Short mmCIF file of N, CA and C and ligand atoms in Angstrom, two decimals:
data_model
loop_
_atom_site.label_atom_id
_atom_site.label_comp_id
_atom_site.label_asym_id
_atom_site.label_seq_id
_atom_site.Cartn_x
_atom_site.Cartn_y
_atom_site.Cartn_z
N MET A 104 -8.12 -15.64 -101.66
CA MET A 104 -8.85 -14.85 -102.65
C MET A 104 -10.33 -15.20 -102.60
N ASN A 105 -11.12 -14.21 -102.58
CA ASN A 105 -12.56 -14.43 -102.51
C ASN A 105 -13.24 -13.99 -103.81
N LEU A 106 -13.65 -14.99 -104.60
CA LEU A 106 -14.25 -14.68 -105.90
C LEU A 106 -15.75 -14.39 -105.80
N SER A 107 -16.36 -14.85 -104.72
CA SER A 107 -17.81 -14.65 -104.63
C SER A 107 -18.11 -13.26 -104.06
N ASP A 108 -19.16 -12.67 -104.56
CA ASP A 108 -19.55 -11.38 -104.00
C ASP A 108 -20.51 -11.65 -102.83
N SER A 109 -21.25 -10.69 -102.44
CA SER A 109 -22.11 -10.85 -101.28
C SER A 109 -23.35 -11.70 -101.55
N GLY A 110 -23.42 -12.27 -102.76
CA GLY A 110 -24.60 -13.05 -103.10
C GLY A 110 -25.66 -12.23 -103.80
N GLN A 111 -25.43 -10.97 -103.92
CA GLN A 111 -26.37 -10.08 -104.60
C GLN A 111 -26.22 -10.20 -106.11
N GLU A 112 -27.34 -10.34 -106.79
CA GLU A 112 -27.29 -10.34 -108.24
C GLU A 112 -27.25 -8.90 -108.73
N SER A 113 -27.01 -8.75 -110.01
CA SER A 113 -27.03 -7.40 -110.56
C SER A 113 -28.40 -6.77 -110.32
N SER A 114 -28.43 -5.49 -110.28
CA SER A 114 -29.61 -4.78 -109.79
C SER A 114 -30.89 -5.04 -110.58
N ASP A 115 -30.76 -5.49 -111.84
CA ASP A 115 -31.97 -5.70 -112.63
C ASP A 115 -32.60 -7.08 -112.37
N GLU A 116 -31.94 -7.91 -111.57
CA GLU A 116 -32.49 -9.22 -111.27
C GLU A 116 -33.04 -9.25 -109.84
N LYS A 117 -34.19 -9.88 -109.69
CA LYS A 117 -34.78 -9.99 -108.36
C LYS A 117 -34.20 -11.21 -107.64
N ALA A 118 -34.48 -11.32 -106.37
CA ALA A 118 -33.97 -12.43 -105.57
C ALA A 118 -34.49 -13.76 -106.09
N PHE A 119 -33.63 -14.76 -106.09
CA PHE A 119 -33.97 -16.10 -106.55
C PHE A 119 -34.76 -16.82 -105.45
N THR A 120 -35.96 -17.21 -105.76
CA THR A 120 -36.80 -17.86 -104.76
C THR A 120 -37.26 -19.22 -105.24
N ILE A 121 -36.94 -20.26 -104.51
CA ILE A 121 -37.34 -21.61 -104.90
C ILE A 121 -38.07 -22.29 -103.74
N PRO A 122 -38.82 -23.35 -104.06
CA PRO A 122 -39.51 -24.08 -102.99
C PRO A 122 -38.51 -24.65 -102.00
N LYS A 123 -38.92 -24.71 -100.74
CA LYS A 123 -38.04 -25.21 -99.69
C LYS A 123 -37.95 -26.72 -99.68
N GLN A 124 -38.94 -27.37 -100.28
CA GLN A 124 -38.97 -28.83 -100.31
C GLN A 124 -39.67 -29.26 -101.58
N THR A 125 -39.68 -30.58 -101.84
CA THR A 125 -40.29 -31.06 -103.08
C THR A 125 -41.72 -31.57 -102.86
N LYS A 126 -42.15 -31.58 -101.61
CA LYS A 126 -43.52 -31.99 -101.32
C LYS A 126 -44.45 -30.78 -101.37
N ASP A 127 -45.73 -31.06 -101.64
CA ASP A 127 -46.77 -30.04 -101.55
C ASP A 127 -46.49 -28.82 -102.42
N LEU A 128 -46.02 -29.06 -103.63
CA LEU A 128 -45.75 -27.93 -104.52
C LEU A 128 -47.03 -27.42 -105.16
N ARG A 129 -47.10 -26.11 -105.35
CA ARG A 129 -48.24 -25.49 -106.00
C ARG A 129 -47.70 -24.49 -107.02
N ALA A 130 -48.37 -24.42 -108.17
CA ALA A 130 -47.95 -23.48 -109.21
C ALA A 130 -49.00 -22.40 -109.41
N CYS A 131 -48.54 -21.19 -109.64
CA CYS A 131 -49.44 -20.08 -109.95
C CYS A 131 -50.15 -20.40 -111.27
N GLN A 132 -51.46 -20.23 -111.31
CA GLN A 132 -52.21 -20.59 -112.52
C GLN A 132 -51.94 -19.64 -113.68
N LEU A 133 -51.39 -18.50 -113.38
CA LEU A 133 -51.15 -17.52 -114.45
C LEU A 133 -49.73 -17.60 -114.99
N CYS A 134 -48.75 -17.51 -114.12
CA CYS A 134 -47.36 -17.48 -114.59
C CYS A 134 -46.63 -18.79 -114.36
N GLY A 135 -47.19 -19.69 -113.54
CA GLY A 135 -46.56 -20.99 -113.31
C GLY A 135 -45.50 -21.00 -112.23
N PHE A 136 -45.35 -19.91 -111.54
CA PHE A 136 -44.35 -19.82 -110.47
C PHE A 136 -44.64 -20.89 -109.40
N ILE A 137 -43.61 -21.65 -109.01
CA ILE A 137 -43.81 -22.78 -108.10
C ILE A 137 -43.24 -22.52 -106.71
N LEU A 138 -44.08 -22.70 -105.71
CA LEU A 138 -43.66 -22.65 -104.31
C LEU A 138 -44.38 -23.76 -103.57
N THR A 139 -43.98 -24.02 -102.33
CA THR A 139 -44.70 -25.00 -101.53
C THR A 139 -45.98 -24.36 -100.99
N GLN A 140 -46.89 -25.23 -100.59
CA GLN A 140 -48.14 -24.76 -100.00
C GLN A 140 -47.86 -23.79 -98.84
N GLU A 141 -46.88 -24.17 -98.03
CA GLU A 141 -46.53 -23.35 -96.87
C GLU A 141 -46.06 -21.96 -97.29
N GLN A 142 -45.24 -21.92 -98.35
CA GLN A 142 -44.73 -20.63 -98.82
C GLN A 142 -45.84 -19.77 -99.43
N TRP A 143 -46.76 -20.44 -100.13
CA TRP A 143 -47.90 -19.69 -100.69
C TRP A 143 -48.74 -19.10 -99.57
N ASN A 144 -48.87 -19.87 -98.48
CA ASN A 144 -49.68 -19.37 -97.36
C ASN A 144 -49.08 -18.10 -96.76
N LYS A 145 -47.74 -18.00 -96.81
CA LYS A 145 -47.08 -16.83 -96.25
C LYS A 145 -47.23 -15.61 -97.15
N ASN A 146 -47.24 -15.86 -98.47
CA ASN A 146 -47.40 -14.74 -99.40
C ASN A 146 -48.88 -14.55 -99.71
N SER A 147 -49.33 -13.34 -99.67
CA SER A 147 -50.74 -13.11 -99.97
C SER A 147 -51.02 -13.33 -101.45
N GLN A 148 -50.02 -13.14 -102.29
CA GLN A 148 -50.20 -13.41 -103.71
C GLN A 148 -48.87 -13.80 -104.34
N CYS A 149 -48.95 -14.18 -105.63
CA CYS A 149 -47.76 -14.58 -106.38
C CYS A 149 -46.73 -13.45 -106.37
N LEU A 150 -45.45 -13.82 -106.32
CA LEU A 150 -44.38 -12.81 -106.29
C LEU A 150 -44.35 -11.98 -107.56
N ASN A 151 -44.99 -12.49 -108.62
CA ASN A 151 -45.05 -11.72 -109.86
C ASN A 151 -46.28 -10.83 -109.91
N GLY A 152 -47.01 -10.79 -108.82
CA GLY A 152 -48.16 -9.91 -108.75
C GLY A 152 -49.42 -10.44 -109.39
N CYS A 153 -49.41 -11.73 -109.76
CA CYS A 153 -50.61 -12.33 -110.35
C CYS A 153 -51.71 -12.40 -109.29
N SER A 154 -52.91 -12.15 -109.69
CA SER A 154 -54.01 -12.28 -108.75
C SER A 154 -54.64 -13.67 -108.85
N ALA A 155 -54.02 -14.54 -109.69
CA ALA A 155 -54.56 -15.88 -109.92
C ALA A 155 -54.36 -16.79 -108.72
N ASP A 156 -55.14 -17.84 -108.69
CA ASP A 156 -55.00 -18.87 -107.68
C ASP A 156 -53.81 -19.76 -108.01
N TYR A 157 -53.48 -20.67 -107.11
CA TYR A 157 -52.43 -21.64 -107.41
C TYR A 157 -53.02 -23.04 -107.47
N THR A 158 -52.31 -23.93 -108.13
CA THR A 158 -52.83 -25.28 -108.33
C THR A 158 -51.73 -26.31 -108.15
N LYS A 159 -52.15 -27.53 -107.76
CA LYS A 159 -51.16 -28.60 -107.66
C LYS A 159 -51.10 -29.41 -108.94
N ILE A 160 -51.93 -29.07 -109.91
CA ILE A 160 -51.94 -29.81 -111.17
C ILE A 160 -51.11 -29.07 -112.21
N PHE A 161 -49.86 -29.50 -112.38
CA PHE A 161 -48.99 -28.90 -113.37
C PHE A 161 -47.98 -29.92 -113.84
N THR A 162 -47.44 -29.73 -115.02
CA THR A 162 -46.43 -30.65 -115.54
C THR A 162 -45.21 -29.86 -115.99
N GLY A 163 -44.06 -30.47 -115.82
CA GLY A 163 -42.82 -29.88 -116.29
C GLY A 163 -42.37 -28.73 -115.40
N VAL A 164 -41.11 -28.75 -115.06
CA VAL A 164 -40.57 -27.69 -114.21
C VAL A 164 -39.29 -27.15 -114.84
N ILE A 165 -39.20 -25.85 -114.95
CA ILE A 165 -37.96 -25.24 -115.40
C ILE A 165 -37.44 -24.32 -114.32
N CYS A 166 -36.14 -24.14 -114.32
CA CYS A 166 -35.51 -23.25 -113.36
C CYS A 166 -35.06 -21.99 -114.10
N VAL A 167 -35.58 -20.86 -113.69
CA VAL A 167 -35.23 -19.60 -114.34
C VAL A 167 -34.30 -18.79 -113.44
N MET A 168 -33.07 -18.59 -113.91
CA MET A 168 -32.10 -17.83 -113.12
C MET A 168 -32.11 -16.36 -113.50
N LYS A 169 -32.10 -16.10 -114.80
CA LYS A 169 -32.07 -14.72 -115.28
C LYS A 169 -33.19 -14.52 -116.31
N PRO A 170 -34.38 -14.17 -115.82
CA PRO A 170 -35.55 -14.03 -116.70
C PRO A 170 -35.32 -13.08 -117.87
N SER A 171 -34.54 -12.04 -117.66
CA SER A 171 -34.33 -11.05 -118.72
C SER A 171 -33.52 -11.61 -119.87
N LYS A 172 -32.80 -12.73 -119.61
CA LYS A 172 -31.97 -13.32 -120.66
C LYS A 172 -32.49 -14.67 -121.13
N SER A 173 -33.59 -15.14 -120.57
CA SER A 173 -34.06 -16.49 -120.85
C SER A 173 -35.01 -16.56 -122.04
N TRP A 174 -34.66 -17.39 -123.04
CA TRP A 174 -35.57 -17.57 -124.17
C TRP A 174 -36.74 -18.46 -123.77
N VAL A 175 -36.54 -19.33 -122.76
CA VAL A 175 -37.63 -20.20 -122.31
C VAL A 175 -38.76 -19.36 -121.71
N VAL A 176 -38.38 -18.35 -120.96
CA VAL A 176 -39.37 -17.46 -120.37
C VAL A 176 -40.21 -16.81 -121.47
N LYS A 177 -39.54 -16.38 -122.52
CA LYS A 177 -40.23 -15.77 -123.65
C LYS A 177 -41.17 -16.77 -124.31
N LYS A 178 -40.66 -18.00 -124.49
CA LYS A 178 -41.44 -19.04 -125.15
C LYS A 178 -42.70 -19.40 -124.36
N LEU A 179 -42.60 -19.35 -123.04
CA LEU A 179 -43.75 -19.66 -122.20
C LEU A 179 -44.74 -18.50 -122.14
N GLY A 180 -44.36 -17.38 -122.72
CA GLY A 180 -45.26 -16.24 -122.76
C GLY A 180 -45.25 -15.41 -121.50
N ASN A 181 -44.20 -15.58 -120.70
CA ASN A 181 -44.11 -14.80 -119.47
C ASN A 181 -43.38 -13.48 -119.70
N GLN A 182 -43.57 -12.57 -118.79
CA GLN A 182 -42.86 -11.30 -118.82
C GLN A 182 -41.37 -11.53 -118.56
N ARG A 183 -40.54 -10.65 -119.08
CA ARG A 183 -39.10 -10.77 -118.85
C ARG A 183 -38.68 -10.31 -117.46
N ASN A 184 -39.59 -9.65 -116.76
CA ASN A 184 -39.22 -9.14 -115.44
C ASN A 184 -39.80 -10.00 -114.32
N ILE A 185 -40.12 -11.27 -114.64
CA ILE A 185 -40.65 -12.15 -113.61
C ILE A 185 -39.58 -12.49 -112.60
N HIS A 186 -40.03 -13.04 -111.48
CA HIS A 186 -39.15 -13.41 -110.39
C HIS A 186 -38.33 -14.65 -110.76
N PRO A 187 -37.03 -14.66 -110.55
CA PRO A 187 -36.25 -15.89 -110.79
C PRO A 187 -36.71 -16.99 -109.83
N GLY A 188 -36.77 -18.22 -110.33
CA GLY A 188 -37.21 -19.33 -109.50
C GLY A 188 -37.65 -20.50 -110.34
N LEU A 189 -38.51 -21.37 -109.79
CA LEU A 189 -39.01 -22.52 -110.53
C LEU A 189 -40.35 -22.18 -111.18
N TYR A 190 -40.50 -22.63 -112.43
CA TYR A 190 -41.76 -22.39 -113.15
C TYR A 190 -42.27 -23.68 -113.76
N ALA A 191 -43.58 -23.85 -113.72
CA ALA A 191 -44.22 -25.00 -114.37
C ALA A 191 -44.36 -24.69 -115.86
N ILE A 192 -44.19 -25.72 -116.68
CA ILE A 192 -44.31 -25.52 -118.12
C ILE A 192 -45.79 -25.49 -118.53
N ASP A 193 -46.57 -26.39 -117.95
CA ASP A 193 -48.00 -26.42 -118.26
C ASP A 193 -48.80 -26.46 -116.96
N VAL A 194 -49.71 -25.52 -116.81
CA VAL A 194 -50.51 -25.43 -115.59
C VAL A 194 -51.98 -25.66 -115.91
N GLN A 195 -52.60 -26.55 -115.15
CA GLN A 195 -54.03 -26.80 -115.32
C GLN A 195 -54.79 -26.04 -114.23
N ALA A 196 -55.89 -25.43 -114.62
CA ALA A 196 -56.73 -24.81 -113.62
C ALA A 196 -57.52 -25.89 -112.91
N ASP A 197 -57.73 -25.73 -111.63
CA ASP A 197 -58.50 -26.73 -110.86
C ASP A 197 -59.94 -26.79 -111.33
ZN1 ZN B 244 -48.00 -15.81 -110.87
#
């Protein structure tokens, strides 16, 4: 019996994206989305469409699986349609 589906989330959720490693993490200065330096270099901008820069100065990390259902996302002042992944709780601008 195979209980797992193809790995696809329900259509209202975007793909879950997390840093590939714990070194060289950078957080988006606007939404706090965390990726590695290498991953940021591959993306021209934040997956949430922020035009902000990223910073290595941040504290606290939360994992958001379903932004549309997360009260933490709401508390941090982020949009409910943000990308699932790791988010910094407090981000300092460089
Ligand atoms: Zn962002």
